[in-house]
CSV table of C-alpha atoms in Angstrom, one decimal:
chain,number,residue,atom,x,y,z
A,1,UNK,CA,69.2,58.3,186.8
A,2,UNK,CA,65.9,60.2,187.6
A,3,UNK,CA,65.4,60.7,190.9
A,4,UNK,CA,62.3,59.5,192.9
A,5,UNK,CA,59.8,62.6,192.6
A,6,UNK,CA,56.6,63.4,195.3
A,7,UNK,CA,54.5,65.3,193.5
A,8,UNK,CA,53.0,68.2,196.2
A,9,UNK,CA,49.1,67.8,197.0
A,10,UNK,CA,47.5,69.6,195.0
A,11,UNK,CA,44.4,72.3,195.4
A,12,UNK,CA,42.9,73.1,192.0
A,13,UNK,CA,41.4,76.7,193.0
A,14,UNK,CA,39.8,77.6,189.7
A,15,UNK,CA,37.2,80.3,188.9
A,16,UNK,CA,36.5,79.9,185.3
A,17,UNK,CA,33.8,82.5,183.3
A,18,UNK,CA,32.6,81.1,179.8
A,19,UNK,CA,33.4,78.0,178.3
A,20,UNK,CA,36.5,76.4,179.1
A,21,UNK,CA,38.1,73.4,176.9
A,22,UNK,CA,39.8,70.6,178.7
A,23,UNK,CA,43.4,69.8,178.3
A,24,UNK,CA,43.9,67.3,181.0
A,25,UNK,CA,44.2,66.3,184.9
A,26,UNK,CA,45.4,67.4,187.9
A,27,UNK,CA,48.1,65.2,189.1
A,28,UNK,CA,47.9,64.4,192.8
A,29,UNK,CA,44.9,66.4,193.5
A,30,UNK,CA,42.7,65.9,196.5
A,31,UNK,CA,39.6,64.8,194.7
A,32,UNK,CA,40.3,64.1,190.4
A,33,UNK,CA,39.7,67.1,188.6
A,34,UNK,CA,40.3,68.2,184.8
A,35,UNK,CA,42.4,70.9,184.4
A,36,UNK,CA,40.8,73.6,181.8
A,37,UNK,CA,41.6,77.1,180.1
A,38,UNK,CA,38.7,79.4,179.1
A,39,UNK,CA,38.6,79.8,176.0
A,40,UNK,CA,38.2,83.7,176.0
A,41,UNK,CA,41.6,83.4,177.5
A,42,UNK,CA,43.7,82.5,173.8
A,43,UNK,CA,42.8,85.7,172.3
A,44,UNK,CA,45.4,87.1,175.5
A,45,UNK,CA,48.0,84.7,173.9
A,46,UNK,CA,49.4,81.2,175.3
A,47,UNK,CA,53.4,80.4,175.7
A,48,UNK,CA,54.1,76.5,175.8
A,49,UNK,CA,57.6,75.8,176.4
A,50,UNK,CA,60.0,73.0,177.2
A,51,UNK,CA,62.7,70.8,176.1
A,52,UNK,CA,62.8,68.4,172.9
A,53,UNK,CA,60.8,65.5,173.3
A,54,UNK,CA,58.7,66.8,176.4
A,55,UNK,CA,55.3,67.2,174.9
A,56,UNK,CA,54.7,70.5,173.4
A,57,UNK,CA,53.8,69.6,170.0
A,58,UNK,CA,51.3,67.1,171.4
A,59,UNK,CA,49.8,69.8,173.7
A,60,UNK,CA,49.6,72.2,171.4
A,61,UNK,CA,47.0,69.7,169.6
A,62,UNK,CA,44.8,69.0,172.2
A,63,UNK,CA,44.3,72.4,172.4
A,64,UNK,CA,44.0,73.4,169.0
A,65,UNK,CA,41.5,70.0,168.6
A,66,UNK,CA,39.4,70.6,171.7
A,67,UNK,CA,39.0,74.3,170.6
A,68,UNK,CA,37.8,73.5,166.9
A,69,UNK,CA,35.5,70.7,168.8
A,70,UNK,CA,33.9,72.8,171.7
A,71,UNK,CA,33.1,76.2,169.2
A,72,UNK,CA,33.1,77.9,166.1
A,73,UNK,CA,34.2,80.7,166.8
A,74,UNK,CA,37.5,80.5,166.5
A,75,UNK,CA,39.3,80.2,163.2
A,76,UNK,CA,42.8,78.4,163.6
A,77,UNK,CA,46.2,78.7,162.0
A,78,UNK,CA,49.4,76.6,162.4
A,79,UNK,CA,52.8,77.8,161.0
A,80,UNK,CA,54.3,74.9,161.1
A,81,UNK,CA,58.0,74.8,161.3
A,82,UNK,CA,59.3,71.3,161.2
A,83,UNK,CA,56.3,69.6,159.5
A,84,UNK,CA,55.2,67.9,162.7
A,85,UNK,CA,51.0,68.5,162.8
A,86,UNK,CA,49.5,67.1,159.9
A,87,UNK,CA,48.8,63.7,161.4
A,88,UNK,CA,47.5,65.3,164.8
A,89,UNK,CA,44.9,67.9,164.0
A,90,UNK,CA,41.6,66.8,162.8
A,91,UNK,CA,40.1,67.6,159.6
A,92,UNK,CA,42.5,70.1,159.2
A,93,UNK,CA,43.6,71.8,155.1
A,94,UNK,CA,47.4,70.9,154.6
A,95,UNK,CA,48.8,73.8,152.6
A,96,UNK,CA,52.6,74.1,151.4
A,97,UNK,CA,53.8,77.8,150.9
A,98,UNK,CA,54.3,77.9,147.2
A,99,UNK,CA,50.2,77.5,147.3
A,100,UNK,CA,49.8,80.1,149.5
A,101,UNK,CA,52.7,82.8,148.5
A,102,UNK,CA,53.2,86.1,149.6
A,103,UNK,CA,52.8,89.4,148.2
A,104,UNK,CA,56.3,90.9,149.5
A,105,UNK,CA,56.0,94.3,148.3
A,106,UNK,CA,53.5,96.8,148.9
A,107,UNK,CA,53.8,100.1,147.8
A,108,UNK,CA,51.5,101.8,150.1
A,109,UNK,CA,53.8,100.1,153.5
A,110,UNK,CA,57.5,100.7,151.8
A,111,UNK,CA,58.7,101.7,155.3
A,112,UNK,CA,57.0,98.8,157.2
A,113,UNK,CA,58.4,96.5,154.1
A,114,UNK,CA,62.0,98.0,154.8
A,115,UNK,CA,61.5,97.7,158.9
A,116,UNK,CA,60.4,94.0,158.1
A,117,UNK,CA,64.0,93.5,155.8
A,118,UNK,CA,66.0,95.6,158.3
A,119,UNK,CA,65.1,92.7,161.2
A,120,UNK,CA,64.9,89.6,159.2
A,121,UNK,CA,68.3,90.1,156.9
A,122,UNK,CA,69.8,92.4,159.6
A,123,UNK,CA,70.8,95.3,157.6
A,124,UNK,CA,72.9,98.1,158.5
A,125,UNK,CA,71.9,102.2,158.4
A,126,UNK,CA,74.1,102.6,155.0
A,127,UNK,CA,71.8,99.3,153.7
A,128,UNK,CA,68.4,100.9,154.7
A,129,UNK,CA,69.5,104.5,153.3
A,130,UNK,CA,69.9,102.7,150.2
A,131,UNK,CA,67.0,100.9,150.2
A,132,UNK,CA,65.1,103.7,151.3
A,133,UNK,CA,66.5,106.1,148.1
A,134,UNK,CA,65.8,103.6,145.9
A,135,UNK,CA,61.7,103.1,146.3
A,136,UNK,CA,61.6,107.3,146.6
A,137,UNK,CA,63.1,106.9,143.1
A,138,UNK,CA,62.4,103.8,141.4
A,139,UNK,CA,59.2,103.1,143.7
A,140,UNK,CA,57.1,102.4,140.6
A,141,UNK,CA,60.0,100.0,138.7
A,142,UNK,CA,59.8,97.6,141.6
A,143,UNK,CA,56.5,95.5,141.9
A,144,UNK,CA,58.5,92.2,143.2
A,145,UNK,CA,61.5,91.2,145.1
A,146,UNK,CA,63.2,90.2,141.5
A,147,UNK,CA,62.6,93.6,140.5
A,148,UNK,CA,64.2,94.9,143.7
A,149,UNK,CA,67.4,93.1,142.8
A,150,UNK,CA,66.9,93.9,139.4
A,151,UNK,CA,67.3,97.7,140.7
A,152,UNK,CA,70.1,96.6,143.3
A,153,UNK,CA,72.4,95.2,140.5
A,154,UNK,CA,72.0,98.1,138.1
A,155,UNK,CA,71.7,101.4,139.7
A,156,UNK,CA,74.8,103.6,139.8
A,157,UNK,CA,76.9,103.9,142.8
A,158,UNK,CA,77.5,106.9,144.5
A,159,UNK,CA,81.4,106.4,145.9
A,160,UNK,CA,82.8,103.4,147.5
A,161,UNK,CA,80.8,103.3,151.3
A,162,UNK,CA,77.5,103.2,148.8
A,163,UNK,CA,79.0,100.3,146.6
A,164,UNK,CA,80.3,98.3,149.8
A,165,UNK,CA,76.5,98.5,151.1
A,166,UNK,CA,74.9,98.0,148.0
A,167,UNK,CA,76.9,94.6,147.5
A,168,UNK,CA,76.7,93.4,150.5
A,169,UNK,CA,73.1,94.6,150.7
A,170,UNK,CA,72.1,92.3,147.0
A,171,UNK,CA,74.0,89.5,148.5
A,172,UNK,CA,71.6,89.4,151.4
A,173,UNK,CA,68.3,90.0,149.3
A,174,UNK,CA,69.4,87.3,146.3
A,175,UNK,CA,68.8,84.4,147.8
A,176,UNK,CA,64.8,85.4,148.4
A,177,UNK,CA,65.4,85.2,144.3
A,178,UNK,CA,66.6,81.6,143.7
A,179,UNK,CA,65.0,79.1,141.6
A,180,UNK,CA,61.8,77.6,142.9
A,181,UNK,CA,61.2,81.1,144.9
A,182,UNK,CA,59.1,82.7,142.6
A,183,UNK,CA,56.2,80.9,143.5
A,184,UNK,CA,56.6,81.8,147.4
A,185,UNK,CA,57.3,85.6,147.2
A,186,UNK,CA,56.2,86.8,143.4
A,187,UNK,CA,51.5,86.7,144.8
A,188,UNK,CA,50.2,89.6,142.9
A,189,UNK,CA,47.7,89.6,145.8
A,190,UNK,CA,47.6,87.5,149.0
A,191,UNK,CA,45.3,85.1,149.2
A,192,UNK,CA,45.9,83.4,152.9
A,193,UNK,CA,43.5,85.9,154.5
A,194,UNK,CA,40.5,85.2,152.4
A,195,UNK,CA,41.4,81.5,152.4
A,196,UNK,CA,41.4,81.7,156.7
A,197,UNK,CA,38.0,83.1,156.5
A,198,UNK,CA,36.3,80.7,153.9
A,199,UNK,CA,37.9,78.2,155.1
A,200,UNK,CA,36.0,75.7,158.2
A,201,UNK,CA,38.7,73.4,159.1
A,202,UNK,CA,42.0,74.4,160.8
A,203,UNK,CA,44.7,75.3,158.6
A,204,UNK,CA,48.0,73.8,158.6
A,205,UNK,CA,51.4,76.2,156.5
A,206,UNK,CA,53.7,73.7,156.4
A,207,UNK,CA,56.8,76.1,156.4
A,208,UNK,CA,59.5,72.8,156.9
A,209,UNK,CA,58.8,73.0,153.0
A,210,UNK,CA,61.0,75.7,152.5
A,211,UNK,CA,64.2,74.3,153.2
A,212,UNK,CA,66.7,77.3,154.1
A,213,UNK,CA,65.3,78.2,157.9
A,214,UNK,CA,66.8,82.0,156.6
A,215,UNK,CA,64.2,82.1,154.0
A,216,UNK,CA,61.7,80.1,156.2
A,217,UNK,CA,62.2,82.6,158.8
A,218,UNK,CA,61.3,85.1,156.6
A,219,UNK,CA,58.2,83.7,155.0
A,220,UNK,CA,56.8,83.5,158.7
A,221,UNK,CA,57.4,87.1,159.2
A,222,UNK,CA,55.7,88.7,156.0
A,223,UNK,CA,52.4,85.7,156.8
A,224,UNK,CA,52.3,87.6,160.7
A,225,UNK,CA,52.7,91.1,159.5
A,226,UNK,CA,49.7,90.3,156.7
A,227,UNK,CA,47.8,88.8,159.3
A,228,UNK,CA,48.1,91.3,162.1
A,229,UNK,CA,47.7,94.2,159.9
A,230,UNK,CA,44.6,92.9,158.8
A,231,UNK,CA,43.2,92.2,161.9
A,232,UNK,CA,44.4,96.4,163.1
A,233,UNK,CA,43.0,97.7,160.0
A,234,UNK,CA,40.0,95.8,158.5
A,235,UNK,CA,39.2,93.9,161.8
A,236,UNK,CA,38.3,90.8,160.0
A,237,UNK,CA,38.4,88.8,163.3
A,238,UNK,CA,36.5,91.2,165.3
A,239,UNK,CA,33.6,88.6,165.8
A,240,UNK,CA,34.7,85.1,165.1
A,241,UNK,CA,38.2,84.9,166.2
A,242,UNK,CA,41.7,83.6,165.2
A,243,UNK,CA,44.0,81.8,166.9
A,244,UNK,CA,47.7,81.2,165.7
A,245,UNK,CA,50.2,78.6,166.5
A,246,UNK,CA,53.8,80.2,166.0
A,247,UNK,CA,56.0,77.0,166.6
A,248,UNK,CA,60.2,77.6,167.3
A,249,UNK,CA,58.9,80.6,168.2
A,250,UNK,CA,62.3,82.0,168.6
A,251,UNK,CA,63.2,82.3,165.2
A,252,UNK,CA,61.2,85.5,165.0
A,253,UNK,CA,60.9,86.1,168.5
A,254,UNK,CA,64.4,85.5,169.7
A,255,UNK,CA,65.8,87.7,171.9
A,256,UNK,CA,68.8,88.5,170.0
A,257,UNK,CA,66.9,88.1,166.4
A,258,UNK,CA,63.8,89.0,167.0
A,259,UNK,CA,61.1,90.8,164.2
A,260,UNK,CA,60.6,94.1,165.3
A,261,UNK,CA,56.8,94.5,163.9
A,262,UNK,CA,56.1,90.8,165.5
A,263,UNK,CA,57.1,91.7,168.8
A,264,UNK,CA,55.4,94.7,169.5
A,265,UNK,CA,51.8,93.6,168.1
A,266,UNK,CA,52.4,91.2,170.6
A,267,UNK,CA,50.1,93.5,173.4
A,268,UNK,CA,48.2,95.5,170.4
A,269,UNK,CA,46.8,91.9,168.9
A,270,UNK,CA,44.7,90.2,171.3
A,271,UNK,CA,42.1,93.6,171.3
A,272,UNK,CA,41.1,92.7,167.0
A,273,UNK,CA,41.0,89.1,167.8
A,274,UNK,CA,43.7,87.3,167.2
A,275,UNK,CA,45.3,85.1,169.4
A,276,UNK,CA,48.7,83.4,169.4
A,277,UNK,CA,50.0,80.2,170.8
A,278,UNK,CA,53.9,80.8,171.1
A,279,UNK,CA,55.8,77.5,171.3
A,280,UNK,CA,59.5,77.1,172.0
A,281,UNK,CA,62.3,75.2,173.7
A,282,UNK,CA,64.0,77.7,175.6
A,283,UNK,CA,62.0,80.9,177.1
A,284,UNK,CA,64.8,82.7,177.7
A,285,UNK,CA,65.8,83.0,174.3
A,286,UNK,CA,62.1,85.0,174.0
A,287,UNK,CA,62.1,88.3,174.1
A,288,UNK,CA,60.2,89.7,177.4
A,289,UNK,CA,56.9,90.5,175.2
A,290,UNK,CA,56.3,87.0,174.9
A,291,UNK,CA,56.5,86.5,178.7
A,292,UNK,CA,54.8,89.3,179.7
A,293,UNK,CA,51.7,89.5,177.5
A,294,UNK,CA,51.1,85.4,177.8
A,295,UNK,CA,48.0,84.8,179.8
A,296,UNK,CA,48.5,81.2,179.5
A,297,UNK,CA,51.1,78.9,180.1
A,298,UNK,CA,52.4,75.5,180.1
A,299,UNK,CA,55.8,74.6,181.1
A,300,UNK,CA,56.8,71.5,180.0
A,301,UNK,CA,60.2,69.6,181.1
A,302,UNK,CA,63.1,72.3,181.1
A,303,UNK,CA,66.4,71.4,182.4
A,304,UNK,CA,68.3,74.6,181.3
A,305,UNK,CA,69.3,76.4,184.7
A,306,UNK,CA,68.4,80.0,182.6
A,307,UNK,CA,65.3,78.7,180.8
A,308,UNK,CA,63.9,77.4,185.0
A,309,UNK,CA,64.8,81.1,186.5
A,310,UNK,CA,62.9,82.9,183.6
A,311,UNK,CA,60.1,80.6,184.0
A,312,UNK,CA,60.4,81.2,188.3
A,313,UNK,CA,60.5,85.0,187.9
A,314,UNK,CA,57.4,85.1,185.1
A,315,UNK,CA,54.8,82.9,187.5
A,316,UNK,CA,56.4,83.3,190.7
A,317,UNK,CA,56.3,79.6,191.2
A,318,UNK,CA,56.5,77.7,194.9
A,319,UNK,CA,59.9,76.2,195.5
A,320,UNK,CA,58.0,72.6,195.7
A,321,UNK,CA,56.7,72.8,191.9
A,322,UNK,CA,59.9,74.8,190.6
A,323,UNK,CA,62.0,71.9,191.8
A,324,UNK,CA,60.1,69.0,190.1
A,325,UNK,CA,60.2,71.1,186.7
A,326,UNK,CA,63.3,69.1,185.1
A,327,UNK,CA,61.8,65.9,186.3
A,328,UNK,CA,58.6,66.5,184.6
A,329,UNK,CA,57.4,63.0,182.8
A,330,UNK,CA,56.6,63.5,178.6
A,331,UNK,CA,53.0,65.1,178.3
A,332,UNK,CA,53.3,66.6,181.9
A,333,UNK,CA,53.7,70.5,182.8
A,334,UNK,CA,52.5,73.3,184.8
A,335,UNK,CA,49.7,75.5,183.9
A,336,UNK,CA,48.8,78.6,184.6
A,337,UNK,CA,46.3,80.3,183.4
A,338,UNK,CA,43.6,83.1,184.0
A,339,UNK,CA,41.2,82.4,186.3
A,340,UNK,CA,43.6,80.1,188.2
A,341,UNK,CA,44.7,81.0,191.6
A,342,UNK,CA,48.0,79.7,191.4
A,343,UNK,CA,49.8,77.1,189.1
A,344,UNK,CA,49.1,73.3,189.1
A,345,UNK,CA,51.3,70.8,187.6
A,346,UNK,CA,49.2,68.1,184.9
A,347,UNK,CA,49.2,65.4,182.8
A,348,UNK,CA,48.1,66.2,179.2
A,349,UNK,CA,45.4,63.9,178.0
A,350,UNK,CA,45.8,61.9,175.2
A,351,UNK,CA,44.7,62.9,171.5
């Protein structure tokens, strides 16, 4: 049974530059109050976290619809991992990935390409050596991950540590290669960055369509690497800016599986532009980039004795708030957020 929770009074000392969207109230505040991030703020990144059920999805919404609703300037991409948005963002384009696939290989970024493999497929040294020979000598033979295997299956071992890896190494590259694949990772040229620019409405990659979360977790990582170099490099979002919803963030942020690339544009991002909005059930399965270069967060209901110290130690939280955390109703959290002088807890409005 719950317990009976008294909800501290709350002061909601704000000092806010720009505009601000609103997400919500103050619960038990002196006077009623809205409580409000600046939108300058998502370009510096926002974690939302708590347990199933607890409201993140729904918060993530109101942010992503108030945003799109207060200014243009932001452009707005959800990876959507378990198909869950379509009904909750307005106007937004509903895209599946085989209509936006991926251009795997680039010759130009073979070592980036290999780093990207090495983190998502977890390949040993011998596996990377391999891979590494191979595009020094058969770099031209290779325009697609079919031709990869192609390669893989038919080039001639060199004693029996090479044919071990190589094996083992085609039997963790074949299944990007099954049937109904092609479409996803055979792009001659990536179109999802031209199509976020053209494009007015928020866009939604429903990733739940790819069925294997291995090969869904993959996808993801390739669509952040495109976009982030492309921010670095051609800074497309220099002016009007991007933000990007990463939902079950921890499949390429995990701590113990996270994308190497992903994690360390984490801090190098925000300056081109490009904010992300990193949701997840458990923060301590996050590596400590997404903690420590989050301006914004919400903490939703967390229960998990691990997940409430992580949470304590990142936002240095009064005992009187960190207590009432696993009691948190649906739709309520804590917020912190720049310009805030210390965390409030609220209740998210409705869509």
């Amino acid at each position: 049974m719950k317990p009976i929770i008294k909800y501290p009074r709350q002061e909601y000392l704000a000092r806010f530059s720009g505009e601000t969207i609103d997400i919500g109230e103050v619960i038990n505040s002196k006077i009623p109050v809205k409580a409000s991030i600046q939108v300058d703020t998502l370009t510096h990144h926002t974690l939302v976290v708590g347990s199933t059920g607890s409201g993140k999805t729904h918060t993530v919404s109101i942010i992503v619809n108030e945003l799109v609703r207060k200014t243009s300037k932001y452009k707005v991409l959800i990876i959507d991992w378990h198909g869950e948005y379509m009904k909750l963002i307005n106007r937004a384009e509903y895209l599946e990935p085989r209509r936006m696939p991926l251009n795997i290989i680039e010759h130009n970024n073979i070592y980036e390409f290999i780093e990207l493999l090495q983190d998502s497929l977890g390949l040993t040294p011998p596996q990377v050596y391999i891979l590494e020979k191979i595009f020094e000598n058969k770099k031209y033979m290779i325009n697609n991950i079919y031709d990869l295997r192609n390669v893989l299956e038919n080039i001639e071992d060199q004693g029996s540590w090479f044919r071990e890896s190589r094996l083992s190494l085609l039997r963790k590259i074949s299944p990007l290669t099954r049937d109904g694949l092609r479409e996803v990772f055979d792009a001659y040229k990536d179109k999802i960055i031209d199509y976020i620019n053209i494009c007015e409405n928020p866009i939604i990659i429903d990733a739940s369509r790819i069925q294997d979360p291995y090969i869904r977790r993959i996808y993801v990582s390739i669509l952040l690497k495109k976009i982030f170099k492309e921010a670095v490099k051609r800074k497309v979002w220099s002016r009007n800016k991007l933000l990007v919803v990463l939902e079950e963030a921890h499949n390429v942020l995990g701590r113990n599986n996270y994308i190497g690339i992903v994690a360390r544009m984490l801090s190098e991002i925000r300056k081109f532009g490009v904010g992300l909005v990193i949701v997840s059930q458990s923060p301590s399965q996050l590596v400590d980039e997404a903690m420590l270069n989050t301006n914004t967060k919400i903490i939703h209901s967390i229960k998990s004795l691990n997940d409430l110290e992580v949470i304590s130690k990142s936002l240095y939280l009064p005992l009187n708030i960190e207590k009432i955390i696993p009691y948190l109703d649906v739709g309520e959290a804590v917020l912190y957020t720049r310009g805030l002088k210390k965390p409030v807890i609220i209740k998210v409005k409705e869509i």
